[in-house]
Structures are given as C-alpha cells and as structure tokens.
Short mmCIF file of C-alpha atoms and ligand atoms in Angstrom, two decimals:
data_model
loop_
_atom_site.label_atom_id
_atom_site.label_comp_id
_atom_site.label_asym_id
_atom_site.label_seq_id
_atom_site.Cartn_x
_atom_site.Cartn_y
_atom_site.Cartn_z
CA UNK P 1 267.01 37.36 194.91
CA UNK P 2 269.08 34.52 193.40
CA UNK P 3 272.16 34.48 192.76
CA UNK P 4 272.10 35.00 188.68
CA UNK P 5 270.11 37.78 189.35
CA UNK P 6 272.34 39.53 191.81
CA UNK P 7 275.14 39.04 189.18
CA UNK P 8 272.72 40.93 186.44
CA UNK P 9 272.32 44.04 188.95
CA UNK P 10 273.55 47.03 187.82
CA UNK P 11 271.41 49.18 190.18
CA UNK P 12 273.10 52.21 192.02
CA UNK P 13 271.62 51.12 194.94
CA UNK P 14 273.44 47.52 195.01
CA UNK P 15 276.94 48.93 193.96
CA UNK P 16 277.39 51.56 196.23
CA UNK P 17 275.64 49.39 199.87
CA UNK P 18 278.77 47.76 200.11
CA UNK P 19 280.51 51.00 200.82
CA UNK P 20 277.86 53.64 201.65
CA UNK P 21 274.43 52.19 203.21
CA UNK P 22 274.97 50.82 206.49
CA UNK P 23 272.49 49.80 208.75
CA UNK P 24 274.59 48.98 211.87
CA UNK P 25 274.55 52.48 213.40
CA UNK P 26 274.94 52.94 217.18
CA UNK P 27 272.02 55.86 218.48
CA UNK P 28 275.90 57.45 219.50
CA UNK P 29 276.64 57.38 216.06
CA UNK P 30 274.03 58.72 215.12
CA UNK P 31 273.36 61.37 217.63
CA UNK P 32 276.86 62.58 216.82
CA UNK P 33 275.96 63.54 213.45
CA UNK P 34 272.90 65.49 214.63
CA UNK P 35 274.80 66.83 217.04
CA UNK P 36 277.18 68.49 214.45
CA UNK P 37 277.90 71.82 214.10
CA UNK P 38 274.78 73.06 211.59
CA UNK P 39 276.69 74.16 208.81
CA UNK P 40 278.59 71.06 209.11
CA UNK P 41 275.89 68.68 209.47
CA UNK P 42 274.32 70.47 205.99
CA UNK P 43 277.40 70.70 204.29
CA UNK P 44 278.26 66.66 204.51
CA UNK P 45 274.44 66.28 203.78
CA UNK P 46 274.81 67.87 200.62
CA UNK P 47 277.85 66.40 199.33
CA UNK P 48 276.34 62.92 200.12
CA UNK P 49 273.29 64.05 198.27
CA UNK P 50 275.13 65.19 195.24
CA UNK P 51 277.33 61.77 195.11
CA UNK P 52 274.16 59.48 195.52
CA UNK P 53 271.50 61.07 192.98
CA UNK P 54 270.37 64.16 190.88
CA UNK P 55 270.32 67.20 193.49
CA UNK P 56 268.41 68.68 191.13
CA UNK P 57 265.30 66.70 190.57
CA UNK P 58 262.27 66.64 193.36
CA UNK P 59 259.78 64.01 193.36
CA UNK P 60 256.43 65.35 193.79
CA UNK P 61 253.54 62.66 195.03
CA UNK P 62 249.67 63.59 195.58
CA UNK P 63 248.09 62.92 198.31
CA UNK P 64 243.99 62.04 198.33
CA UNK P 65 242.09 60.78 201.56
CA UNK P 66 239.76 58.33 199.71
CA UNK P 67 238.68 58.00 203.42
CA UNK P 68 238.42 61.15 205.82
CA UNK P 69 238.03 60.75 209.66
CA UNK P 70 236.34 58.48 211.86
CA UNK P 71 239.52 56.74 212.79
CA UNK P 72 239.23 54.74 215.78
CA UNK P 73 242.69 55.26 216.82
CA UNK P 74 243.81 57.50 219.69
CA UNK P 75 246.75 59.61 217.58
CA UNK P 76 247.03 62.42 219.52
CA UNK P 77 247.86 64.50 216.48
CA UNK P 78 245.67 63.47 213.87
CA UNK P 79 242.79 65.55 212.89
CA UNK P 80 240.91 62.54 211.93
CA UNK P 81 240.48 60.35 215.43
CA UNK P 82 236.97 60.07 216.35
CA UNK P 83 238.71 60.36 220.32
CA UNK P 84 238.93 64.61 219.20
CA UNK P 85 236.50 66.90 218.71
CA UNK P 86 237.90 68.98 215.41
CA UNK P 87 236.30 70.47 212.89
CA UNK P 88 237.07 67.80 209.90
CA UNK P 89 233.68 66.71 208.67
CA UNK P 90 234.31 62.32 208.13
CA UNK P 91 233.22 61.13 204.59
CA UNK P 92 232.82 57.28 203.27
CA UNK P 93 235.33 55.83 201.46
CA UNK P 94 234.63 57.71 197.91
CA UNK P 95 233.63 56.14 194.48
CA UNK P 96 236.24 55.11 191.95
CA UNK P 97 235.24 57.62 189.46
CA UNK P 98 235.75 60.57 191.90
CA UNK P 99 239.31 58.57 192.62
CA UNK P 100 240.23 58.08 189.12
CA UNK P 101 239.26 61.49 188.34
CA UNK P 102 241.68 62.76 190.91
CA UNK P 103 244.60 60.92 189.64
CA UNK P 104 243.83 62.00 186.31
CA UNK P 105 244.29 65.43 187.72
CA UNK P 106 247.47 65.03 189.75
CA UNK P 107 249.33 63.79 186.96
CA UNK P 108 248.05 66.59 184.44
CA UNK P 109 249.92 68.69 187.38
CA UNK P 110 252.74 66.92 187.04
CA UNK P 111 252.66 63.80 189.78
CA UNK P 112 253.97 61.24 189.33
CA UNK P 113 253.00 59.37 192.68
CA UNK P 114 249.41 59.12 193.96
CA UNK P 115 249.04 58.17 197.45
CA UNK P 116 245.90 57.52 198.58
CA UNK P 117 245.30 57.66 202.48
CA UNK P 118 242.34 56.18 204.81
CA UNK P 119 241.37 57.00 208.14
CA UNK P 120 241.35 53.36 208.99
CA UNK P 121 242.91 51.33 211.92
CA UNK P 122 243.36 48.08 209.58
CA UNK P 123 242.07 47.55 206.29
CA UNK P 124 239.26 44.86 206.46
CA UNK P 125 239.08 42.32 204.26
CA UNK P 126 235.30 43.72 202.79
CA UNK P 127 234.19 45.53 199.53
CA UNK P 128 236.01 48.55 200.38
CA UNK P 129 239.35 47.09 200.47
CA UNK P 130 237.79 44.90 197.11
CA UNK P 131 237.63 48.86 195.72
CA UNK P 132 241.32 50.11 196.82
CA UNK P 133 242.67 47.25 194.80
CA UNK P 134 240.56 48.25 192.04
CA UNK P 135 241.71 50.82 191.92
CA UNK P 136 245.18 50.22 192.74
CA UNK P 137 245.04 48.65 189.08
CA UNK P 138 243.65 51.25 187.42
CA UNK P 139 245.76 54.16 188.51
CA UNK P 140 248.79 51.94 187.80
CA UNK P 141 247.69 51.34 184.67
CA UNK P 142 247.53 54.89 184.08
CA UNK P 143 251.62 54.80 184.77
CA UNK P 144 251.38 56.53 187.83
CA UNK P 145 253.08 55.06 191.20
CA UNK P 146 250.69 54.29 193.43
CA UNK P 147 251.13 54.77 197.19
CA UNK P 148 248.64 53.72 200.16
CA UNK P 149 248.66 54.34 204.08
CA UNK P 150 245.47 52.39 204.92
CA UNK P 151 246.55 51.36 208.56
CA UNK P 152 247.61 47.86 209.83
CA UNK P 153 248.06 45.09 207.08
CA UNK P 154 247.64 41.60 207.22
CA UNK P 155 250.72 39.82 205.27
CA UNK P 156 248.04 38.34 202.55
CA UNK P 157 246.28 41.74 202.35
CA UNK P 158 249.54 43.51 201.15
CA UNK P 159 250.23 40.21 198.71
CA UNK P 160 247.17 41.63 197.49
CA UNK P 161 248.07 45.17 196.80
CA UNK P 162 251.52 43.89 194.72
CA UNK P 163 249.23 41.98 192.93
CA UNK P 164 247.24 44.83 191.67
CA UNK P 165 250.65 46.54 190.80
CA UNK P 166 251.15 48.77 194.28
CA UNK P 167 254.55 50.52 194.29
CA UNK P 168 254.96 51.58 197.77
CA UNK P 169 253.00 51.48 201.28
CA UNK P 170 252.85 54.66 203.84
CA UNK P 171 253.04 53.33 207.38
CA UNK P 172 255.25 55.82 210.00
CA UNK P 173 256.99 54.89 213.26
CA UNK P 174 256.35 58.49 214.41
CA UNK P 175 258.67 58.71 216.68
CA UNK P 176 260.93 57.10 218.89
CA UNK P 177 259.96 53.77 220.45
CA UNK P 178 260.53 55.21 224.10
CA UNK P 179 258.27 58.01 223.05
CA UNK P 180 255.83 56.35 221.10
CA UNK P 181 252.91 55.29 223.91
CA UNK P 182 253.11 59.44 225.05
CA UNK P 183 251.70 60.23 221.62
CA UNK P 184 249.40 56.71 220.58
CA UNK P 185 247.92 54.32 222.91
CA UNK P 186 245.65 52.43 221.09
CA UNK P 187 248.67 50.29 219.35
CA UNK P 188 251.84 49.86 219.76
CA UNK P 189 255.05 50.25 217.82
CA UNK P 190 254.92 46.42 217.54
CA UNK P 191 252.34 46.79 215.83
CA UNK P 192 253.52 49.15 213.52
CA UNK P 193 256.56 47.07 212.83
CA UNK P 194 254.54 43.93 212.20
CA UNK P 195 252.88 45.80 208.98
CA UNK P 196 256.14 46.92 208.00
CA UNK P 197 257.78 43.31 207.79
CA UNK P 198 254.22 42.47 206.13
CA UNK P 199 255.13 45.20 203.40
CA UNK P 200 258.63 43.90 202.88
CA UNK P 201 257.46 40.45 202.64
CA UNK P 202 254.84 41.51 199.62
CA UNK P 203 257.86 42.82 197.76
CA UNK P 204 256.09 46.31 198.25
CA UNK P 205 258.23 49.29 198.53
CA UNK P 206 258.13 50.99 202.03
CA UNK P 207 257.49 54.63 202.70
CA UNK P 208 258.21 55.14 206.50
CA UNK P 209 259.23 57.76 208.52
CA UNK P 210 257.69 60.61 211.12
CA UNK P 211 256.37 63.90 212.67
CA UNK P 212 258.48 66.38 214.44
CA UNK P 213 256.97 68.44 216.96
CA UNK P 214 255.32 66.38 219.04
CA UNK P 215 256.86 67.33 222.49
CA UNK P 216 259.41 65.36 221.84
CA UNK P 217 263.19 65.31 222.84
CA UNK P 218 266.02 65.33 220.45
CA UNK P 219 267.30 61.76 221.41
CA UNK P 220 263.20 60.52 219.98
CA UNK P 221 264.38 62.45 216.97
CA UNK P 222 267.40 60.67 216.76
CA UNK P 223 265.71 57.11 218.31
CA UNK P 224 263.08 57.38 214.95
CA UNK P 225 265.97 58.02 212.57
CA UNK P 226 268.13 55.20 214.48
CA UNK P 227 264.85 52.38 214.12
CA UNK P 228 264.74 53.59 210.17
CA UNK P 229 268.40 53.69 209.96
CA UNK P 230 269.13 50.16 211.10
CA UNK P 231 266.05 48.51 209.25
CA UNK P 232 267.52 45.34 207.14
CA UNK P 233 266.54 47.42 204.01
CA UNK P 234 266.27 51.16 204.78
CA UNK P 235 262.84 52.79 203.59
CA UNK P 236 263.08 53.45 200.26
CA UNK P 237 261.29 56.73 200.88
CA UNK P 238 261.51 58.84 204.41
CA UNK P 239 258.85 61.43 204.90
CA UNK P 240 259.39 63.95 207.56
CA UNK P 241 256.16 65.78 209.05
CA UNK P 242 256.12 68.52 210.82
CA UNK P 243 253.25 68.68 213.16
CA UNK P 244 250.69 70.56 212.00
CA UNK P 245 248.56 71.61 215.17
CA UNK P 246 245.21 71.01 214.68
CA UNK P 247 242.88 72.40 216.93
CA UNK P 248 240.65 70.00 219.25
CA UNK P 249 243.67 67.49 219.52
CA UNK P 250 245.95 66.99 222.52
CA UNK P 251 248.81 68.44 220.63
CA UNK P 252 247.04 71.55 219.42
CA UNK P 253 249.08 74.06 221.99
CA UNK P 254 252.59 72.45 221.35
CA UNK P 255 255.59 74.94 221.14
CA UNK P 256 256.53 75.29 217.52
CA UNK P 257 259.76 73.35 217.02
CA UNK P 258 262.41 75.49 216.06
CA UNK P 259 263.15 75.08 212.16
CA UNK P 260 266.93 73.99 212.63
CA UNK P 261 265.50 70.87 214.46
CA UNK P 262 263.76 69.95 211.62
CA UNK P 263 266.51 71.03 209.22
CA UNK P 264 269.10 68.86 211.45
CA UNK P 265 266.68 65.99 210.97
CA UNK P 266 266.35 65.88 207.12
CA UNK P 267 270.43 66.07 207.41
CA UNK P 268 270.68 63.28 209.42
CA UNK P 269 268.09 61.27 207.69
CA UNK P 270 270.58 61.95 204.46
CA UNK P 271 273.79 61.08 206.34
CA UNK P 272 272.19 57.96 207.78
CA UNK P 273 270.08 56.66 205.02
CA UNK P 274 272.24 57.88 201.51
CA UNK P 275 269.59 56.56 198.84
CA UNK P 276 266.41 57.04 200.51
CA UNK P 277 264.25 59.62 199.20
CA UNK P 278 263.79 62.14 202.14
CA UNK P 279 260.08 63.61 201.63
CA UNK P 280 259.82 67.21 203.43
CA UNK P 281 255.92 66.40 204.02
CA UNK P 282 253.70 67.72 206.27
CA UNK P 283 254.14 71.07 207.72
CA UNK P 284 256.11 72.82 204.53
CA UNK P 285 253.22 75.60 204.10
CA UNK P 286 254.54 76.95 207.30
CA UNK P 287 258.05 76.82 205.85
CA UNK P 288 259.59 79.72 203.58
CA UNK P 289 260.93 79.69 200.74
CA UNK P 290 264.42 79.53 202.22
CA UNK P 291 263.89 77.27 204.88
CA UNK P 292 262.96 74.98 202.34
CA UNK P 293 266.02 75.26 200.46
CA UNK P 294 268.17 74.68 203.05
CA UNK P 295 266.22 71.32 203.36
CA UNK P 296 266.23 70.57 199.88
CA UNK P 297 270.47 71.09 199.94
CA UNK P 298 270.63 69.47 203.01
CA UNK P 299 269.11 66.42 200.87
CA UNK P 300 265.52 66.61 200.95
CA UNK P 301 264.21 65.43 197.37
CA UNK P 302 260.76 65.06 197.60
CA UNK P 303 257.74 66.56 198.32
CA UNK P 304 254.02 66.85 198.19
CA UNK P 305 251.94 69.38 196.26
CA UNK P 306 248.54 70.18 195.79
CA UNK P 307 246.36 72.28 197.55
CA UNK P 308 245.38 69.68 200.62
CA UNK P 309 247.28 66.87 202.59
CA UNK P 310 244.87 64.60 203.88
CA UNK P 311 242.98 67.14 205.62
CA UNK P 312 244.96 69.68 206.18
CA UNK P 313 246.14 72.77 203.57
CA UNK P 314 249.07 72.15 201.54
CA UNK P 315 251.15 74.66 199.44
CA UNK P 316 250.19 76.42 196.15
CA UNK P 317 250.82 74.39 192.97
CA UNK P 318 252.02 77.28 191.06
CA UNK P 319 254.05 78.82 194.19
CA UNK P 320 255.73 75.29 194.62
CA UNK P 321 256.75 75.39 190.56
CA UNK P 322 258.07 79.17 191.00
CA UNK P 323 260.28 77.98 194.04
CA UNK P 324 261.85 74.97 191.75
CA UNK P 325 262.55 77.24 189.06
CA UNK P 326 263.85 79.84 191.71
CA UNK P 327 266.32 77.20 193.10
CA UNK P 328 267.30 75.59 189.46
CA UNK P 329 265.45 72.04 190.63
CA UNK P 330 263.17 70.24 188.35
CA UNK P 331 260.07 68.16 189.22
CA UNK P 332 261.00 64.54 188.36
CA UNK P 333 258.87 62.93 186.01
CA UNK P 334 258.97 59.45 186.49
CA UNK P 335 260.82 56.55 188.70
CA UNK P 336 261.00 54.02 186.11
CA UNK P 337 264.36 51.79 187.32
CA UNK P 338 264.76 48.72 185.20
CA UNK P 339 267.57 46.09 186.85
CA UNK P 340 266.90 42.11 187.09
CA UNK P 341 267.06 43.20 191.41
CA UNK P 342 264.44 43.34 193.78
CA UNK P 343 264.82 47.13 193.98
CA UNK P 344 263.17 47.04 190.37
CA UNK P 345 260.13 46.80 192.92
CA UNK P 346 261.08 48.36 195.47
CA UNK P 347 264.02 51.59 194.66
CA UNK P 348 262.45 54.98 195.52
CA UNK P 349 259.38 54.03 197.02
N1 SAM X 401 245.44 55.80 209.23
C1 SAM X 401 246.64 55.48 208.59
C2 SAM X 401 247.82 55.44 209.52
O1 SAM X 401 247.78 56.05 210.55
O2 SAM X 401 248.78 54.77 209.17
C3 SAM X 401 246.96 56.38 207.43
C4 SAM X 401 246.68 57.86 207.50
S1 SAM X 401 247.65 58.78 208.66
C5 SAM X 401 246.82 60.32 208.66
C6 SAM X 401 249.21 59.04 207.85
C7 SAM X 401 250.29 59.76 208.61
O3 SAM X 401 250.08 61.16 208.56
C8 SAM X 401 250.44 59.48 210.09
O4 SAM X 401 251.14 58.30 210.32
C9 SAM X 401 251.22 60.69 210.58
O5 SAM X 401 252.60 60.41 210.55
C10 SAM X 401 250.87 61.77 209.56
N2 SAM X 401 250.06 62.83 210.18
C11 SAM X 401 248.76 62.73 210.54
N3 SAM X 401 248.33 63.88 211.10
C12 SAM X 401 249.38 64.73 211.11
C13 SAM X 401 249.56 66.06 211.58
N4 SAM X 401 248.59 66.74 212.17
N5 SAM X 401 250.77 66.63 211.41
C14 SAM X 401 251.78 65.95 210.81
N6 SAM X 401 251.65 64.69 210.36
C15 SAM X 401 250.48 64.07 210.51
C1 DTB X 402 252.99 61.19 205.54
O1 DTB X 402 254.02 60.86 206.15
N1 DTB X 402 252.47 62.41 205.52
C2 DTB X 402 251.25 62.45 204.77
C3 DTB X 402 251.20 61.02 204.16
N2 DTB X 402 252.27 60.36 204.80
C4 DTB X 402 249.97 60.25 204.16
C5 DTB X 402 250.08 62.83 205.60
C6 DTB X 402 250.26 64.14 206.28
C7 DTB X 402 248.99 64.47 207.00
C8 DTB X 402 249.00 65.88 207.50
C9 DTB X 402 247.78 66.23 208.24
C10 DTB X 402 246.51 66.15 207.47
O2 DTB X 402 246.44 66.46 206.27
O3 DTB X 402 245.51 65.80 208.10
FE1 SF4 X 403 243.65 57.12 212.46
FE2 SF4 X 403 245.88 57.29 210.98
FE3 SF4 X 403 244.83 59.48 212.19
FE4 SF4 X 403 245.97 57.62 213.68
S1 SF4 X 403 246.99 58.87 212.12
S2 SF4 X 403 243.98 58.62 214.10
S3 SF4 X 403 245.41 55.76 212.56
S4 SF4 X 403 243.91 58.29 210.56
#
C-alpha cells in the first residue's frame, strides 16, 4: 500500500488495528483467555463481537468438491485419502456446466460465497487447473465470492487465481505445529505455511484455520489459534471444524470432544483475532440448536449450508433459516467493502 492510499482508508479494519488487532500474543496470553472461566471467556467474546461488526448478520458460503477423493495425502481425518479405505466413491474433476450450475443454485439459496474444494495435494499446472480459473471468472462474474482449497500453491499459480478475480483461498494449519506430524505425514506445516505466504503475496484473501477433535491437547488448541493469531495479517476468515469421524480413517474411534472445548475455541479465536470472520464449519450437524447459539454469541459469524460439505452431510437449508430467524440473525447478503486499502481485496475473506 502507498502511502496516499493509506491516507484514503477509511476501512474499520485499519482504524481500529492500532488499538484492537494485535498479533504479538504470547501462547501464555493466550492460553489465559481460554483458560477463563466459561461464562467469562463468552461474555468478553461477545462484547468484542458486538463492538467490531453486526452480531446479527451470518455469512453463509457453499461448499462444492469439484474434485472428490483420490488424494494422495496421508490426512488421517479426511475421508478422501487414497491411504483409507472409506466408503466415498472418487470422481474427476467435474465439467464447468455442472459447476456453474451449482453456483447458480447456491446463490438462489442465498450464498453469497462459493468455495470450491479438490482432493488434490498441489494444483498442477495442466488443463484442470486451466478449468478452475475458468471458472473462477465466471462465478465471479456472477457476483458471487469465490473461495478455493485446492492444496499446495505455487506463488505464480495463486497470481493466477487473483487474476481471474479469486476472493479468498482455503488452506488450514490444523492444528498445532507440535501436533501437526501425529495427524499428517506426508507434508509438513512448512509446507502449509509456504502456500499461505504464496496467498498473501497474490493479494488473495486467506481463509485458514482448523479441526478440533483430533486427539489433541488443549495447549494444540491454543498453539493453532497462537500460529493464526500472530500471522503479520490475521486470516481474514477462521473456520473451525469439528472432526467429523469418518469411518475407515485413523481417527474414526476418537472420543467426541466435549462441546465447551469447541465453544472455548470460537471464544478465543474472537478475543484473539477481533475482525476475522470465525466460520463454525465442519461438524455443526452434530451441534444443537443451542450449542450453536452459544457459538454464534460467543462470536461465531459464519457458516456453511447446504445439504453436503465436501463429502460429508451438512445441515438442512430450511432448518439453518428457522434457527436464524429463531435467534433474530440474518444471512448476510453480500461482502462488498469499497476503501482505496488492500483489504478492498482482502477484508472478510
Ligand atoms: N486437499 C485440500 C487441502 O487439504 O488443503 C483441500 C480440501 S481439504 C478436505 C479441506 C479441509 O477440510 C482440510 O484442511 C481439513 O481442515 C477439513 N477437513 C477434512 N476432512 C475433515 C473431517 N473429517 N472433519 C473435519 N474437517 C475436515
Ligand atoms: C474448511 O475448513 N472446512 C471445509 C472447507 N474448509 C473446505 C471442509 C470440511 C470438510 C468436512 C468433511 C467432508 O465433507 O469430507
Ligand atoms: Fe487430501 Fe485435503 Fe483430504 Fe488431506 S485433507 S487427504 S490433502 S483432500
């Protein structure tokens, strides 16, 4: 950014860093707040959620696997490793009509995000990737924001998703970096982090965050939140998956993590990271009604509906819009943020 345009922002998210967004926090720090008595914990959430943005309005983003299984990777969790026998049947990547059409859908149901996942290591520079920008273009064109998690990125590779007009890129840390070989050990969190910086670079807005539930301890919890926390730029969205145990995987028989763990993190994700948008992802069809609520006061603002994940079942459309209404909150309708910034490109990712 130069310096005429930093003098032209009028952006929340500029005025308030000096004072509110920090990334210099200890893993004490940090742990502290997690630490807090519940009610606490939620209670500071909340008022930091109703300072920072509309506690009202939930993002909603749709998810498509253009892609579905045959992943090379080892992620002990994922339905879609070729390492696991489970029961997901792998498809090619799909046509653009049968994307398009899909898009078309999720916004007549009232997305406005579309984010597009492949079971893919690394995207390869090949026709394939030649049809995800295509498409890329189109959907964008359509106004929706488009999202991807395609795997590692090469730096020109995500130049070339800006360039087709991507808003944001899906790539999660997991968990903590002690933790992280336990659960993946065909990369490493290097790895991960190189994509990331490649993201930033591209001016692409980054989407980053986690499962809980995967045998982990609370200080991974708190590592994961601590690595997001103290990024340069914090994530401009945070989604928090809960594992969902798929059968055939290593992680299929883990102990369902109580739901205060996974309340305490979406606080702590709030206290830590003010403007983020915290996305209550994976996991929420095993969540009720209240549970949810508390997460959405505790400063969860996002979510994602339609029937299926990537492969796994999601929550009913209609049961999602009779919860909002239930609880007063709104679907938001669109993310349009006009300041002379760099978060023009990159706010609410
Ligand atoms: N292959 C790409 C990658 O790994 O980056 C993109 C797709 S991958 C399925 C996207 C994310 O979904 C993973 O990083 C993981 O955080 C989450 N995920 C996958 N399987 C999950 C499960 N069973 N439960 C919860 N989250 C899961
Ligand atoms: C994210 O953090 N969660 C979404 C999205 N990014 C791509 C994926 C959740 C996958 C849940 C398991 C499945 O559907 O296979
Ligand atoms: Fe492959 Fe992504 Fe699943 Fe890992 S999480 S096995 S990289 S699809």
């Amino acid at each position: 950014m130069d310096a005429e345009q930093e003098q032209k922002c009028v952006c929340l998210y500029d005025s308030i860093k000096e004072n509110m967004i920090r990334n210099d926090w200890s893993r004490e720090e940090i742990s502290a707040i997690y630490n807090k008595p519940l009610m606490d914990l939620v209670f500071e959430a909340a008022g930091i959620h109703r300072q920072l943005g509309d506690p009202s309005e939930i993002q909603m983003s749709t998810l498509l696997s253009v892609k579905t299984g045959g992943c090379p990777e080892d992620c002990s969790y994922c339905s879609q490793s070729s390492r696991y026998e489970t029961s997901i049947k792998g498809t090619p990547l799909l046509q653009e009509e049968e994307i398009l059409q899909a898009a078309i859908n999720a916004k007549a149901n009232g997305s406005s995000r579309f984010c597009m996942g492949a079971a893919w290591r690394e995207v390869k520079d090949n026709s394939h990737f030649d049809r995800i920008i295509s498409v890329v273009r189109k959907i964008t064109d359509m106004g929706m924001e488009v999202c991807c998690t395609l795997g590692m990125l090469s730096e020109e590779q995500a130049k070339k998703l800006k360039e087709a007009g991507l808003h944001a890129y899906n790539h999660n840390l997991d968990t903590s970096p002690e933790y992280y070989d336990k659960i993946i050990s065909s990369r490493t969190y290097e790895d991960r982090l190189k994509t990331i910086e490649n993201v930033r670079k591209a001016g692409i807005g980054l989407c980053c965050g986690g499962i809980v539930g995967l045998g982990e301890e609370q200080t991974d919890r708190i590592g994961l939140l601590h690595t997001l926390a103290t990024f340069e730029r914090h994530p401009e969205s945070v989604p928090i998956n809960a594992l969902v145990p798929v059968e055939g995987t290593p992680m299929y028989n883990n102990p369902k993590l109580p739901f205060w763990e996974i309340l305490r993190t979406i606080a702590t994700a709030r206290i830590v990271m003010p403007k983020s948008q915290i996305r209550l992802s994976a996991g929420r069809s095993s969540m009720s009604v209240a549970e949810q609520a508390l997460c959405f006061l505790a400063g969860a603002n996002s979510i994602f509906g339609g029937e299926k994940l990537l492969t796994a079942p999601n929550c009913d459309l209609n049961e999602d819009k009779e919860m909002l209404d239930l609880l007063g909150l709104h679907f938001k309708t669109t993310d349009a943020h006009s300041c002379a910034c760099s978060c023009a490109e990159t706010t609410e990712a």
